[in-house]
């Protein structure tokens, strides 16, 4: 399933959705992702200053990928 990402909150919501669908608590998921509980909680809540390297680490560990695609510019 592809979803556009327009904010850190969009990423956080998907991380939370995937974690919960996998039946993981925040503590369990943080351990699996090798990040601390606070970082994962902040990410799920859309903290705008989350470190990108750790965000990518979390996504990989829980089975999500971030994709970049070119968007078309609409002529108005």
Backbone as JSON, one array per atom type, in Angstrom:
{
  "sequence": "XXXXXXXXXXXXXXXXXXXXXXXXXXXXXXXXXXXXXXXXXXXXXXXXXXXXXXXXXXXXXXXXXXXXXXXXXXXX",
  "N": [[0.84, -1.16, 0.0], [0.66, 2.15, -0.92], [1.23, 5.35, 0.39], [1.02, 8.85, 0.4], [3.52, 10.94, 1.83], [3.49, 13.74, 3.67], [4.23, 15.0, 5.91], [5.99, 14.8, 9.07], [4.29, 13.74, 10.88], [2.71, 12.06, 9.31], [4.47, 9.95, 8.78], [4.91, 9.05, 11.39], [2.32, 8.2, 12.08], [2.0, 6.01, 10.38], [4.03, 4.34, 11.31], [3.07, 3.82, 13.91], [0.63, 2.55, 13.24], [1.59, 0.22, 11.93], [3.14, -0.94, 13.96], [1.19, -1.5, 15.9], [-0.47, -3.22, 14.43], [1.2, -5.34, 14.21], [1.16, -6.21, 16.76], [2.86, -5.17, 18.71], [4.2, -3.62, 21.63], [5.14, -0.28, 22.58], [7.56, -0.41, 23.99], [8.53, -2.99, 23.29], [8.77, -2.68, 20.48], [10.61, -0.58, 20.32], [12.89, -1.84, 21.37], [13.25, -3.83, 19.39], [13.84, -2.19, 17.22], [16.15, -1.02, 18.02], [16.26, 1.49, 19.25], [15.58, 4.08, 21.67], [12.75, 4.12, 23.93], [11.6, 6.67, 24.21], [12.38, 8.01, 21.84], [10.99, 6.53, 19.88], [8.35, 6.93, 20.7], [8.19, 9.74, 20.4], [8.56, 9.9, 17.61], [6.27, 8.53, 16.67], [4.41, 10.35, 17.48], [4.84, 12.45, 15.82], [7.06, 14.21, 16.07], [8.86, 16.91, 14.88], [11.65, 17.11, 14.73], [12.89, 14.67, 14.57], [15.59, 12.43, 14.1], [16.72, 11.64, 10.89], [18.28, 9.38, 10.17], [17.75, 7.6, 12.24], [14.99, 7.37, 11.96], [14.83, 6.04, 9.5], [16.06, 3.68, 10.28], [14.19, 2.65, 12.12], [11.98, 2.3, 10.38], [12.97, 0.3, 8.64], [13.38, -1.81, 10.44], [10.79, -2.45, 11.3], [9.57, -3.19, 9.02], [8.82, -1.38, 6.99], [9.1, 0.85, 4.18], [10.6, 3.81, 2.88], [9.9, 5.79, 0.18], [10.99, 7.77, -2.54], [9.59, 9.8, -4.93], [9.29, 11.52, -8.02], [7.25, 14.36, -8.33], [4.65, 15.68, -10.31], [4.44, 18.94, -11.62], [1.79, 21.03, -11.44], [0.24, 23.03, -13.87], [-1.12, 26.06, -13.31]],
  "CA": [[0.0, 0.0, 0.0], [1.42, 3.4, -0.98], [0.58, 6.53, 0.95], [1.89, 10.01, 0.32], [4.02, 11.48, 3.09], [3.57, 15.19, 3.58], [4.68, 15.53, 7.2], [6.54, 13.82, 10.01], [3.12, 13.08, 11.49], [2.3, 10.98, 8.41], [5.38, 8.83, 9.03], [4.61, 8.56, 12.73], [1.04, 7.48, 12.07], [2.21, 4.71, 9.75], [4.83, 3.53, 12.24], [2.15, 3.38, 14.96], [-0.31, 1.59, 12.65], [2.3, -1.04, 11.68], [3.51, -1.52, 15.26], [-0.01, -2.06, 16.53], [-0.95, -4.36, 13.65], [2.12, -6.45, 14.52], [0.96, -6.58, 18.15], [4.02, -4.78, 19.51], [4.12, -2.46, 22.49], [6.22, 0.69, 22.31], [8.8, -0.94, 24.57], [8.99, -4.1, 22.44], [9.17, -2.16, 19.18], [11.85, 0.19, 20.51], [13.97, -2.82, 21.47], [13.43, -4.42, 18.06], [14.41, -1.18, 16.32], [17.39, -0.55, 18.62], [16.14, 2.9, 19.63], [14.94, 4.13, 22.98], [11.3, 4.28, 23.99], [11.25, 8.09, 24.01], [12.52, 8.32, 20.41], [9.89, 5.91, 19.14], [7.14, 7.65, 21.08], [8.25, 11.04, 19.74], [8.35, 9.66, 16.19], [4.86, 8.21, 16.46], [3.64, 11.56, 17.74], [5.14, 13.44, 14.79], [8.05, 15.22, 16.46], [9.47, 17.34, 13.62], [13.11, 17.09, 14.74], [13.39, 13.29, 14.64], [16.75, 12.2, 13.24], [16.37, 10.85, 9.73], [18.93, 8.08, 10.18], [17.01, 6.73, 13.16], [13.68, 7.11, 11.36], [15.04, 4.98, 8.5], [16.37, 2.47, 11.06], [12.91, 2.15, 12.62], [11.18, 1.81, 9.25], [13.54, -0.97, 8.17], [13.2, -2.84, 11.46], [9.39, -2.88, 11.42], [9.09, -3.67, 7.73], [8.28, -0.32, 6.14], [10.1, 1.52, 3.35], [10.32, 5.17, 2.47], [10.2, 5.91, -1.24], [10.94, 9.13, -3.06], [9.19, 9.85, -6.33], [9.1, 12.87, -8.54], [5.87, 14.73, -8.51], [4.47, 16.57, -11.45], [4.04, 20.31, -11.29], [0.56, 21.38, -12.14], [0.19, 24.39, -14.4], [-2.39, 26.7, -12.91]],
  "C": [[0.89, 1.24, 0.0], [0.59, 4.53, -0.41], [1.53, 7.7, 0.81], [2.29, 10.49, 1.71], [4.21, 12.98, 2.9], [4.07, 15.83, 4.89], [5.29, 14.4, 8.02], [5.39, 13.06, 10.68], [2.62, 11.92, 10.63], [3.17, 9.74, 8.63], [5.07, 8.21, 10.39], [3.34, 7.75, 12.79], [1.21, 6.1, 11.44], [3.04, 3.78, 10.62], [3.92, 2.98, 13.34], [1.19, 2.31, 14.43], [0.36, 0.22, 12.47], [2.66, -1.72, 12.99], [2.31, -2.19, 15.9], [-0.53, -3.27, 15.75], [-0.06, -5.59, 13.86], [2.01, -6.89, 15.98], [2.11, -6.22, 19.06], [3.69, -3.6, 20.41], [5.22, -1.5, 22.08], [7.57, 0.17, 22.81], [9.38, -2.05, 23.7], [9.51, -3.6, 21.1], [10.46, -1.36, 19.27], [13.04, -0.76, 20.61], [14.28, -3.47, 20.13], [14.15, -3.48, 17.12], [15.75, -0.62, 16.81], [17.4, 0.97, 18.81], [15.49, 2.94, 21.01], [13.45, 4.43, 22.86], [10.89, 5.71, 23.65], [11.33, 8.47, 22.52], [11.33, 7.77, 19.64], [8.56, 6.6, 19.46], [7.08, 9.02, 20.39], [7.98, 10.91, 18.23], [6.88, 9.4, 15.9], [3.96, 9.43, 16.67], [4.01, 12.72, 16.81], [6.13, 14.52, 15.16], [8.86, 15.63, 15.22], [10.99, 17.29, 13.58], [13.69, 15.68, 14.84], [14.54, 13.1, 13.65], [16.4, 11.24, 12.11], [17.03, 9.48, 9.73], [18.21, 7.1, 11.11], [15.61, 6.41, 12.64], [13.8, 5.98, 10.35], [15.34, 3.64, 9.18], [15.08, 1.83, 11.58], [12.08, 1.56, 11.49], [11.67, 0.45, 8.77], [13.24, -2.1, 9.17], [11.76, -3.33, 11.57], [8.77, -3.25, 10.08], [8.4, -2.63, 6.87], [9.43, 0.28, 5.33], [9.64, 2.93, 3.04], [10.78, 5.3, 1.03], [10.11, 7.37, -1.66], [10.59, 9.05, -4.54], [9.05, 11.3, -6.76], [7.62, 13.15, -8.65], [5.77, 15.67, -9.69], [4.02, 17.93, -10.94], [2.82, 20.65, -12.11], [0.63, 22.82, -12.62], [-1.16, 24.99, -14.06], [-2.72, 27.87, -13.81]]
}
